[in-house]
Every structure is written in C-alpha cells, then in structure tokens.
C-alpha cells in the first residue's frame, strides 16, 4: 500500500488541509470502516478498481469523482480490485467556499462531485488520467481549486467568521462558550448554531465530539499511552464516557479497535 499526504501551496493552505495519494498493493478485495473525521473531501478514482459504500443494508459502487459529506457514524466500504485514488481534504469550514449548497445537505452521503461542482470537474478527471506524475496532478488540482475559490469571494467573510469559531471550539466547547460567542458578536445562539451547521455540516457540539474522538484515534495509533489514560488525555470525563462515545463513532470499543484496526485506518488515524 502507498499512502502519501502533500501540503498545498501557500495560497491554498488556508482552504485545503492536504492532498493525498493512495494506491492499493494488490488486486485483492477487502472490507473496511470509515469513521467520522469532522472534514469533507473529494476523491478522484484513477485506477481500474472500484470502491463500494454501504447504504440501506446494500453496497453501491461510488462515482468516479466522490464527494464525501460529513460522516457522523461508521460507514462500511469495500475495495474491489487495484485502486489508485487522488483526493483532497477540506478543513471543517472550508468546503463552504467551494459549494453553493448548505454543507449539511451532504451529511452521511457519497455523491458524484461533478453533479455538484459542474462538468468542468469531469474534464479535470480526464486530464488527471492522462498524466502519471503526482506533482503535475496536484498542480492541476491546485489550479482548479484556486479558480473556484476566486468565484466565491462574496461569501468569504462569513465563512472566515465560522472558521475562527471552529478553531476556538476545537478545545473549548460548552453551552456557556456558545452563549458568550453569540453575545460577543451580537447574534443569537440559534443563528450561530444555524450558521455553523450551514458552513460545516455539523452542530457545534457534534463537531467538538468528533474532534475529540479523532484526537483519541491519533493517541491510540501512537501506542504511547494505555487506553485508560487516553480517555483523560483526549478530554473525556472517564473511561465509561470514552468507550460509549468511541463506540458511537466506530461501532467497536477502543480496545477492539486497537487490536483489529486495518492498515489504512491506522494510517489515517496517525495523519
């Protein structure tokens, strides 16, 4: 398996968390689970294999260009054949710069990104298939994203405002903090929650929970702390609270995950 993360150029760094490249090391099929991450992403399928995702107790082949909405519960996927994928991740708030829809409309869905962003994305996909150099491929993505970003300039101030709140709430969520932020900016808590959901796809409290869960995943992947201490390091009240919330987002206990995590989930948890 090959997995690489690539930082975007300086001008895109406030909007794109990273680009990444994935190549499976065999044609064998396997099942896996994807967990909530607090971010959205777009993935270009460049190989001969297929990805399938589960919906309503059945598996469906994902589109050639996948737009992943916010995932709030474990999602079962299957890899069929040799897959090559090139993708990019948004920050929790920054997908809103590129889409006209409310971000929450995409929650727990994998949709055809070209249906949302337009046919120019299919043209970009064809160009990516025509070249094999990774740096050149990333350059094409950067040019496309920069053009899309320039077209959304009118709403930049509102999204930046939500971005500032995202950074604050990562480690500081409480109902009192939401009230304080609302008063400081002279808006109602209801309007703040609505804007946060519109531009991130998540309510402030759920965003904080997913961020805390992701931090615990990272600590587990580092294998430097015992699970009993990870609960407190990640900000949970106690071990029972940690287990309950971890199982909500993964379907398994922290101990079971540590023993059976797939190779790709271990890589993603550490990134």
PDB file of C-alpha atoms in Angstrom:
ATOM      1  CA  UNK A   1       0.000   0.000   0.000  1.00  0.00           C
ATOM      2  CA  UNK A   2       1.195   3.505  -0.850  1.00  0.00           C
ATOM      3  CA  UNK A   3      -0.225   6.486   1.022  1.00  0.00           C
ATOM      4  CA  UNK A   4       1.191   9.993   0.704  1.00  0.00           C
ATOM      5  CA  UNK A   5      -0.004  13.357   2.004  1.00  0.00           C
ATOM      6  CA  UNK A   6       1.011  16.506   0.132  1.00  0.00           C
ATOM      7  CA  UNK A   7       0.682  20.019   1.519  1.00  0.00           C
ATOM      8  CA  UNK A   8      -1.000  22.523  -0.812  1.00  0.00           C
ATOM      9  CA  UNK A   9       0.796  25.635  -1.985  1.00  0.00           C
ATOM     10  CA  UNK A  10       0.824  28.637   0.319  1.00  0.00           C
ATOM     11  CA  UNK A  11      -2.174  30.420  -1.215  1.00  0.00           C
ATOM     12  CA  UNK A  12      -4.425  27.354  -0.797  1.00  0.00           C
ATOM     13  CA  UNK A  13      -3.244  26.328   2.673  1.00  0.00           C
ATOM     14  CA  UNK A  14      -5.994  28.311   4.494  1.00  0.00           C
ATOM     15  CA  UNK A  15      -8.624  26.386   2.488  1.00  0.00           C
ATOM     16  CA  UNK A  16      -7.274  22.886   1.754  1.00  0.00           C
ATOM     17  CA  UNK A  17      -5.967  20.740   4.606  1.00  0.00           C
ATOM     18  CA  UNK A  18      -3.997  18.399   2.349  1.00  0.00           C
ATOM     19  CA  UNK A  19      -3.866  16.461  -0.886  1.00  0.00           C
ATOM     20  CA  UNK A  20      -3.316  12.725  -0.640  1.00  0.00           C
ATOM     21  CA  UNK A  21      -2.487   9.796  -2.893  1.00  0.00           C
ATOM     22  CA  UNK A  22      -3.492   6.187  -2.232  1.00  0.00           C
ATOM     23  CA  UNK A  23      -2.554   3.073  -4.194  1.00  0.00           C
ATOM     24  CA  UNK A  24      -3.533  -0.428  -3.118  1.00  0.00           C
ATOM     25  CA  UNK A  25      -0.772  -3.014  -3.241  1.00  0.00           C
ATOM     26  CA  UNK A  26      -2.820  -5.879  -4.703  1.00  0.00           C
ATOM     27  CA  UNK A  27      -5.982  -6.730  -6.603  1.00  0.00           C
ATOM     28  CA  UNK A  28      -7.497  -8.472  -3.591  1.00  0.00           C
ATOM     29  CA  UNK A  29     -10.801  -7.204  -2.227  1.00  0.00           C
ATOM     30  CA  UNK A  30     -11.360  -6.223   1.369  1.00  0.00           C
ATOM     31  CA  UNK A  31     -13.945  -4.643   3.670  1.00  0.00           C
ATOM     32  CA  UNK A  32     -13.278  -1.675   5.937  1.00  0.00           C
ATOM     33  CA  UNK A  33     -14.995   1.008   8.023  1.00  0.00           C
ATOM     34  CA  UNK A  34     -14.691   4.771   7.688  1.00  0.00           C
ATOM     35  CA  UNK A  35     -15.159   6.860  10.827  1.00  0.00           C
ATOM     36  CA  UNK A  36     -16.299  10.467  11.379  1.00  0.00           C
ATOM     37  CA  UNK A  37     -13.418  12.907  10.823  1.00  0.00           C
ATOM     38  CA  UNK A  38     -15.048  16.346  11.004  1.00  0.00           C
ATOM     39  CA  UNK A  39     -13.955  17.104   7.433  1.00  0.00           C
ATOM     40  CA  UNK A  40     -15.214  16.674   3.879  1.00  0.00           C
ATOM     41  CA  UNK A  41     -13.187  15.512   0.908  1.00  0.00           C
ATOM     42  CA  UNK A  42     -13.196  14.951  -2.845  1.00  0.00           C
ATOM     43  CA  UNK A  43     -11.610  11.809  -4.317  1.00  0.00           C
ATOM     44  CA  UNK A  44     -10.687  11.095  -7.944  1.00  0.00           C
ATOM     45  CA  UNK A  45     -10.610   7.390  -8.805  1.00  0.00           C
ATOM     46  CA  UNK A  46      -7.671   6.876 -11.199  1.00  0.00           C
ATOM     47  CA  UNK A  47      -7.270   3.068 -11.145  1.00  0.00           C
ATOM     48  CA  UNK A  48      -9.137   0.098 -12.554  1.00  0.00           C
ATOM     49  CA  UNK A  49     -10.674  -0.976  -9.260  1.00  0.00           C
ATOM     50  CA  UNK A  50     -13.877   0.145  -7.575  1.00  0.00           C
ATOM     51  CA  UNK A  51     -14.927   1.381  -4.158  1.00  0.00           C
ATOM     52  CA  UNK A  52     -18.328   0.498  -2.790  1.00  0.00           C
ATOM     53  CA  UNK A  53     -20.099   2.073   0.175  1.00  0.00           C
ATOM     54  CA  UNK A  54     -22.989   0.686   2.189  1.00  0.00           C
ATOM     55  CA  UNK A  55     -26.381   2.341   2.271  1.00  0.00           C
ATOM     56  CA  UNK A  56     -29.659   0.796   3.481  1.00  0.00           C
ATOM     57  CA  UNK A  57     -28.021  -2.636   4.004  1.00  0.00           C
ATOM     58  CA  UNK A  58     -26.662  -2.827   0.430  1.00  0.00           C
ATOM     59  CA  UNK A  59     -23.348  -1.869  -1.203  1.00  0.00           C
ATOM     60  CA  UNK A  60     -23.218   0.567  -4.119  1.00  0.00           C
ATOM     61  CA  UNK A  61     -20.300   1.481  -6.374  1.00  0.00           C
ATOM     62  CA  UNK A  62     -19.138   5.025  -5.642  1.00  0.00           C
ATOM     63  CA  UNK A  63     -18.887   7.532  -8.523  1.00  0.00           C
ATOM     64  CA  UNK A  64     -15.604   8.201 -10.399  1.00  0.00           C
ATOM     65  CA  UNK A  65     -15.263  11.521  -8.560  1.00  0.00           C
ATOM     66  CA  UNK A  66     -16.512  11.167  -4.997  1.00  0.00           C
ATOM     67  CA  UNK A  67     -17.690  13.995  -2.779  1.00  0.00           C
ATOM     68  CA  UNK A  68     -17.757  12.795   0.817  1.00  0.00           C
ATOM     69  CA  UNK A  69     -20.057  14.754   3.085  1.00  0.00           C
ATOM     70  CA  UNK A  70     -19.591  14.883   6.838  1.00  0.00           C
ATOM     71  CA  UNK A  71     -19.733  11.346   8.207  1.00  0.00           C
ATOM     72  CA  UNK A  72     -21.357  11.177  11.649  1.00  0.00           C
ATOM     73  CA  UNK A  73     -21.482   7.396  12.102  1.00  0.00           C
ATOM     74  CA  UNK A  74     -19.334   4.449  10.970  1.00  0.00           C
ATOM     75  CA  UNK A  75     -19.619   3.796   7.224  1.00  0.00           C
ATOM     76  CA  UNK A  76     -18.875   0.361   5.728  1.00  0.00           C
ATOM     77  CA  UNK A  77     -16.880   0.341   2.468  1.00  0.00           C
ATOM     78  CA  UNK A  78     -15.429  -2.312   0.164  1.00  0.00           C
ATOM     79  CA  UNK A  79     -12.383  -2.168  -2.102  1.00  0.00           C
ATOM     80  CA  UNK A  80     -12.661  -4.226  -5.292  1.00  0.00           C
ATOM     81  CA  UNK A  81      -9.528  -4.636  -7.437  1.00  0.00           C
ATOM     82  CA  UNK A  82      -6.470  -2.398  -7.651  1.00  0.00           C
ATOM     83  CA  UNK A  83      -7.337   1.134  -6.642  1.00  0.00           C
ATOM     84  CA  UNK A  84      -5.490   4.375  -7.277  1.00  0.00           C
ATOM     85  CA  UNK A  85      -7.010   7.473  -5.715  1.00  0.00           C
ATOM     86  CA  UNK A  86      -6.084  11.140  -5.566  1.00  0.00           C
ATOM     87  CA  UNK A  87      -8.014  13.311  -3.152  1.00  0.00           C
ATOM     88  CA  UNK A  88      -8.037  16.458  -1.105  1.00  0.00           C
ATOM     89  CA  UNK A  89      -9.444  17.266   2.313  1.00  0.00           C
ATOM     90  CA  UNK A  90     -11.125  20.477   3.351  1.00  0.00           C
ATOM     91  CA  UNK A  91     -10.966  21.990   6.813  1.00  0.00           C
ATOM     92  CA  UNK A  92     -14.233  21.659   8.777  1.00  0.00           C
ATOM     93  CA  UNK A  93     -15.498  25.018   7.475  1.00  0.00           C
ATOM     94  CA  UNK A  94     -13.637  25.495   4.193  1.00  0.00           C
ATOM     95  CA  UNK A  95     -15.731  23.255   1.904  1.00  0.00           C
ATOM     96  CA  UNK A  96     -18.301  26.057   2.100  1.00  0.00           C
ATOM     97  CA  UNK A  97     -16.016  28.264  -0.006  1.00  0.00           C
ATOM     98  CA  UNK A  98     -16.472  25.892  -2.946  1.00  0.00           C
ATOM     99  CA  UNK A  99     -20.144  24.838  -2.731  1.00  0.00           C
ATOM    100  CA  UNK A 100     -23.356  26.831  -3.009  1.00  0.00           C
ATOM    101  CA  UNK A 101     -25.412  24.272  -1.068  1.00  0.00           C
ATOM    102  CA  UNK A 102     -25.645  24.085   2.708  1.00  0.00           C
ATOM    103  CA  UNK A 103     -22.898  21.699   3.712  1.00  0.00           C
ATOM    104  CA  UNK A 104     -25.280  19.715   5.928  1.00  0.00           C
ATOM    105  CA  UNK A 105     -27.125  18.565   2.777  1.00  0.00           C
ATOM    106  CA  UNK A 106     -24.255  16.168   2.084  1.00  0.00           C
ATOM    107  CA  UNK A 107     -24.075  14.609   5.566  1.00  0.00           C
ATOM    108  CA  UNK A 108     -23.522  10.818   5.545  1.00  0.00           C
ATOM    109  CA  UNK A 109     -23.515  10.729   1.748  1.00  0.00           C
ATOM    110  CA  UNK A 110     -21.026   9.993  -1.023  1.00  0.00           C
ATOM    111  CA  UNK A 111     -22.245  11.780  -4.151  1.00  0.00           C
ATOM    112  CA  UNK A 112     -20.926  12.478  -7.633  1.00  0.00           C
ATOM    113  CA  UNK A 113     -18.815  15.612  -7.155  1.00  0.00           C
ATOM    114  CA  UNK A 114     -19.278  16.595 -10.808  1.00  0.00           C
ATOM    115  CA  UNK A 115     -23.049  16.812 -10.272  1.00  0.00           C
ATOM    116  CA  UNK A 116     -22.361  19.405  -7.568  1.00  0.00           C
ATOM    117  CA  UNK A 117     -19.353  21.318  -8.928  1.00  0.00           C
ATOM    118  CA  UNK A 118     -20.186  21.083 -12.625  1.00  0.00           C
ATOM    119  CA  UNK A 119     -18.906  19.356 -15.787  1.00  0.00           C
ATOM    120  CA  UNK A 120     -15.506  21.073 -15.596  1.00  0.00           C
ATOM    121  CA  UNK A 121     -14.669  18.547 -12.878  1.00  0.00           C
ATOM    122  CA  UNK A 122     -15.100  15.664 -15.354  1.00  0.00           C
ATOM    123  CA  UNK A 123     -12.725  17.446 -17.732  1.00  0.00           C
ATOM    124  CA  UNK A 124     -10.223  17.709 -14.873  1.00  0.00           C
ATOM    125  CA  UNK A 125     -10.657  13.993 -14.158  1.00  0.00           C
ATOM    126  CA  UNK A 126      -9.768  13.137 -17.767  1.00  0.00           C
ATOM    127  CA  UNK A 127      -6.649  15.308 -17.564  1.00  0.00           C
ATOM    128  CA  UNK A 128      -5.572  13.557 -14.364  1.00  0.00           C
ATOM    129  CA  UNK A 129      -5.947  10.186 -16.097  1.00  0.00           C
ATOM    130  CA  UNK A 130      -3.758  11.344 -18.996  1.00  0.00           C
ATOM    131  CA  UNK A 131      -0.711  12.052 -16.819  1.00  0.00           C
ATOM    132  CA  UNK A 132       1.048   9.944 -14.199  1.00  0.00           C
ATOM    133  CA  UNK A 133       3.364  12.414 -12.439  1.00  0.00           C
ATOM    134  CA  UNK A 134       1.952  13.053  -8.964  1.00  0.00           C
ATOM    135  CA  UNK A 135       3.279  16.595  -8.645  1.00  0.00           C
ATOM    136  CA  UNK A 136       1.765  17.522 -12.037  1.00  0.00           C
ATOM    137  CA  UNK A 137      -1.553  16.019 -10.988  1.00  0.00           C
ATOM    138  CA  UNK A 138      -1.584  18.021  -7.764  1.00  0.00           C
ATOM    139  CA  UNK A 139      -0.746  21.142  -9.774  1.00  0.00           C
ATOM    140  CA  UNK A 140      -3.872  20.613 -11.894  1.00  0.00           C
ATOM    141  CA  UNK A 141      -5.982  20.269  -8.743  1.00  0.00           C
ATOM    142  CA  UNK A 142      -4.497  23.443  -7.267  1.00  0.00           C
ATOM    143  CA  UNK A 143      -5.262  25.466 -10.411  1.00  0.00           C
ATOM    144  CA  UNK A 144      -8.832  24.198 -10.467  1.00  0.00           C
ATOM    145  CA  UNK A 145      -9.410  24.945  -6.772  1.00  0.00           C
ATOM    146  CA  UNK A 146      -7.918  28.425  -6.978  1.00  0.00           C
ATOM    147  CA  UNK A 147     -10.275  29.314  -9.847  1.00  0.00           C
ATOM    148  CA  UNK A 148     -13.274  28.009  -7.872  1.00  0.00           C
ATOM    149  CA  UNK A 149     -12.174  29.935  -4.802  1.00  0.00           C
ATOM    150  CA  UNK A 150     -11.948  33.225  -6.690  1.00  0.00           C
ATOM    151  CA  UNK A 151     -15.540  32.768  -7.881  1.00  0.00           C
ATOM    152  CA  UNK A 152     -16.872  32.565  -4.299  1.00  0.00           C
ATOM    153  CA  UNK A 153     -15.333  35.794  -2.991  1.00  0.00           C
ATOM    154  CA  UNK A 154     -18.648  37.347  -1.896  1.00  0.00           C
ATOM    155  CA  UNK A 155     -19.201  34.890   0.961  1.00  0.00           C
ATOM    156  CA  UNK A 156     -15.598  34.727   2.229  1.00  0.00           C
ATOM    157  CA  UNK A 157     -16.147  36.931   5.286  1.00  0.00           C
ATOM    158  CA  UNK A 158     -18.992  34.805   6.710  1.00  0.00           C
ATOM    159  CA  UNK A 159     -17.068  31.566   6.193  1.00  0.00           C
ATOM    160  CA  UNK A 160     -13.923  33.043   7.752  1.00  0.00           C
ATOM    161  CA  UNK A 161     -16.008  34.008  10.778  1.00  0.00           C
ATOM    162  CA  UNK A 162     -17.184  30.395  11.157  1.00  0.00           C
ATOM    163  CA  UNK A 163     -13.598  29.245  10.645  1.00  0.00           C
ATOM    164  CA  UNK A 164     -12.498  31.349  13.605  1.00  0.00           C
ATOM    165  CA  UNK A 165     -15.217  29.743  15.734  1.00  0.00           C
ATOM    166  CA  UNK A 166     -14.159  26.270  14.527  1.00  0.00           C
ATOM    167  CA  UNK A 167     -10.622  26.875  15.796  1.00  0.00           C
ATOM    168  CA  UNK A 168     -11.913  28.140  19.129  1.00  0.00           C
ATOM    169  CA  UNK A 169     -14.400  25.323  19.702  1.00  0.00           C
ATOM    170  CA  UNK A 170     -11.931  22.518  18.948  1.00  0.00           C
ATOM    171  CA  UNK A 171     -10.787  22.589  22.562  1.00  0.00           C
ATOM    172  CA  UNK A 172     -13.276  24.925  24.236  1.00  0.00           C
ATOM    173  CA  UNK A 173     -16.837  23.704  23.664  1.00  0.00           C
ATOM    174  CA  UNK A 174     -19.526  24.370  26.261  1.00  0.00           C
ATOM    175  CA  UNK A 175     -23.013  25.870  26.192  1.00  0.00           C
ATOM    176  CA  UNK A 176     -21.611  28.854  28.076  1.00  0.00           C
ATOM    177  CA  UNK A 177     -18.987  29.387  25.367  1.00  0.00           C
ATOM    178  CA  UNK A 178     -21.679  29.362  22.665  1.00  0.00           C
ATOM    179  CA  UNK A 179     -23.656  31.980  24.611  1.00  0.00           C
ATOM    180  CA  UNK A 180     -20.513  34.056  25.139  1.00  0.00           C
ATOM    181  CA  UNK A 181     -19.606  33.916  21.432  1.00  0.00           C
ATOM    182  CA  UNK A 182     -23.159  34.901  20.471  1.00  0.00           C
ATOM    183  CA  UNK A 183     -23.138  37.893  22.807  1.00  0.00           C
ATOM    184  CA  UNK A 184     -19.663  38.968  21.684  1.00  0.00           C
ATOM    185  CA  UNK A 185     -20.765  39.034  18.036  1.00  0.00           C
ATOM    186  CA  UNK A 186     -24.266  40.374  18.763  1.00  0.00           C
ATOM    187  CA  UNK A 187     -26.107  37.392  17.252  1.00  0.00           C
ATOM    188  CA  UNK A 188     -28.464  34.827  18.773  1.00  0.00           C
ATOM    189  CA  UNK A 189     -27.229  31.378  19.775  1.00  0.00           C
ATOM    190  CA  UNK A 190     -29.805  29.906  17.395  1.00  0.00           C
ATOM    191  CA  UNK A 191     -28.385  31.900  14.466  1.00  0.00           C
ATOM    192  CA  UNK A 192     -24.815  30.946  15.426  1.00  0.00           C
ATOM    193  CA  UNK A 193     -25.745  27.259  15.526  1.00  0.00           C
ATOM    194  CA  UNK A 194     -27.547  27.570  12.187  1.00  0.00           C
ATOM    195  CA  UNK A 195     -24.540  29.236  10.517  1.00  0.00           C
ATOM    196  CA  UNK A 196     -22.143  26.699  11.985  1.00  0.00           C
ATOM    197  CA  UNK A 197     -24.256  23.829  10.616  1.00  0.00           C
ATOM    198  CA  UNK A 198     -24.677  25.551   7.247  1.00  0.00           C
ATOM    199  CA  UNK A 199     -20.945  26.008   6.687  1.00  0.00           C
ATOM    200  CA  UNK A 200     -19.537  22.883   8.378  1.00  0.00           C
ATOM    201  CA  UNK A 201     -22.392  20.375   8.151  1.00  0.00           C
ATOM    202  CA  UNK A 202     -22.250  19.811  11.910  1.00  0.00           C
ATOM    203  CA  UNK A 203     -23.658  21.445  15.016  1.00  0.00           C
ATOM    204  CA  UNK A 204     -21.005  22.912  17.373  1.00  0.00           C
ATOM    205  CA  UNK A 205     -21.461  20.161  19.976  1.00  0.00           C
ATOM    206  CA  UNK A 206     -21.204  17.306  17.458  1.00  0.00           C
ATOM    207  CA  UNK A 207     -18.173  18.968  15.864  1.00  0.00           C
ATOM    208  CA  UNK A 208     -16.448  19.064  19.246  1.00  0.00           C
ATOM    209  CA  UNK A 209     -17.289  15.404  19.920  1.00  0.00           C
ATOM    210  CA  UNK A 210     -15.885  14.277  16.551  1.00  0.00           C
ATOM    211  CA  UNK A 211     -12.752  16.350  17.053  1.00  0.00           C
ATOM    212  CA  UNK A 212     -12.242  14.787  20.495  1.00  0.00           C
ATOM    213  CA  UNK A 213     -12.809  11.320  19.038  1.00  0.00           C
ATOM    214  CA  UNK A 214     -10.254  11.972  16.277  1.00  0.00           C
ATOM    215  CA  UNK A 215      -7.731  13.055  18.904  1.00  0.00           C
ATOM    216  CA  UNK A 216      -8.263   9.766  20.751  1.00  0.00           C
ATOM    217  CA  UNK A 217      -7.734   7.846  17.478  1.00  0.00           C
ATOM    218  CA  UNK A 218      -4.424   9.624  16.986  1.00  0.00           C
ATOM    219  CA  UNK A 219      -3.321   8.761  20.510  1.00  0.00           C
ATOM    220  CA  UNK A 220      -4.260   5.104  20.011  1.00  0.00           C
ATOM    221  CA  UNK A 221      -2.269   4.951  16.753  1.00  0.00           C
ATOM    222  CA  UNK A 222       0.821   6.323  18.523  1.00  0.00           C
ATOM    223  CA  UNK A 223       0.698   3.421  21.014  1.00  0.00           C
ATOM    224  CA  UNK A 224       2.445   5.524  23.659  1.00  0.00           C
ATOM    225  CA  UNK A 225      -0.345   5.623  26.251  1.00  0.00           C
ATOM    226  CA  UNK A 226      -2.566   2.992  27.789  1.00  0.00           C
ATOM    227  CA  UNK A 227      -6.227   3.185  26.849  1.00  0.00           C
ATOM    228  CA  UNK A 228      -7.119   4.082  30.420  1.00  0.00           C
ATOM    229  CA  UNK A 229      -5.051   7.282  30.227  1.00  0.00           C
ATOM    230  CA  UNK A 230      -6.043   8.142  26.641  1.00  0.00           C
ATOM    231  CA  UNK A 231      -9.596   8.821  27.861  1.00  0.00           C
ATOM    232  CA  UNK A 232      -8.388  11.670  30.057  1.00  0.00           C
ATOM    233  CA  UNK A 233      -5.748  12.892  27.570  1.00  0.00           C
ATOM    234  CA  UNK A 234      -8.464  13.258  24.929  1.00  0.00           C
ATOM    235  CA  UNK A 235     -10.783  15.153  27.287  1.00  0.00           C
ATOM    236  CA  UNK A 236     -13.372  12.555  28.292  1.00  0.00           C
ATOM    237  CA  UNK A 237     -14.931  12.585  31.763  1.00  0.00           C
ATOM    238  CA  UNK A 238     -13.955   8.990  32.486  1.00  0.00           C
ATOM    239  CA  UNK A 239     -13.316   5.615  30.870  1.00  0.00           C
ATOM    240  CA  UNK A 240     -17.020   4.781  30.503  1.00  0.00           C
ATOM    241  CA  UNK A 241     -17.666   8.076  28.698  1.00  0.00           C
ATOM    242  CA  UNK A 242     -14.728   7.383  26.357  1.00  0.00           C
ATOM    243  CA  UNK A 243     -15.915   3.862  25.498  1.00  0.00           C
ATOM    244  CA  UNK A 244     -19.516   4.949  24.886  1.00  0.00           C
ATOM    245  CA  UNK A 245     -18.588   7.784  22.524  1.00  0.00           C
ATOM    246  CA  UNK A 246     -15.851   5.815  20.746  1.00  0.00           C
ATOM    247  CA  UNK A 247     -18.312   3.007  20.057  1.00  0.00           C
ATOM    248  CA  UNK A 248     -20.864   5.526  18.755  1.00  0.00           C
ATOM    249  CA  UNK A 249     -18.410   6.668  16.053  1.00  0.00           C
ATOM    250  CA  UNK A 250     -16.759   3.321  15.231  1.00  0.00           C
ATOM    251  CA  UNK A 251     -19.134   0.565  16.231  1.00  0.00           C
ATOM    252  CA  UNK A 252     -16.423  -1.046  18.385  1.00  0.00           C
ATOM    253  CA  UNK A 253     -14.723  -0.372  21.715  1.00  0.00           C
ATOM    254  CA  UNK A 254     -11.311   1.366  21.869  1.00  0.00           C
ATOM    255  CA  UNK A 255      -9.709  -1.918  22.912  1.00  0.00           C
ATOM    256  CA  UNK A 256     -11.205  -3.805  19.953  1.00  0.00           C
ATOM    257  CA  UNK A 257     -10.155  -1.056  17.547  1.00  0.00           C
ATOM    258  CA  UNK A 258      -6.560  -1.090  18.805  1.00  0.00           C
ATOM    259  CA  UNK A 259      -6.383  -4.853  18.182  1.00  0.00           C
ATOM    260  CA  UNK A 260      -8.044  -5.029  14.756  1.00  0.00           C
ATOM    261  CA  UNK A 261      -7.635  -1.634  13.030  1.00  0.00           C
ATOM    262  CA  UNK A 262      -6.962  -2.009   9.304  1.00  0.00           C
ATOM    263  CA  UNK A 263      -3.739  -0.703   7.778  1.00  0.00           C
ATOM    264  CA  UNK A 264      -5.481   2.214   6.065  1.00  0.00           C
ATOM    265  CA  UNK A 265      -7.350   3.204   9.236  1.00  0.00           C
ATOM    266  CA  UNK A 266      -4.087   3.181  11.176  1.00  0.00           C
ATOM    267  CA  UNK A 267      -2.519   5.484   8.581  1.00  0.00           C
ATOM    268  CA  UNK A 268      -5.481   7.857   8.578  1.00  0.00           C
ATOM    269  CA  UNK A 269      -5.632   7.955  12.384  1.00  0.00           C
ATOM    270  CA  UNK A 270      -1.988   8.973  12.566  1.00  0.00           C
ATOM    271  CA  UNK A 271      -2.260  11.678   9.890  1.00  0.00           C
TER     272      UNK A 271
END
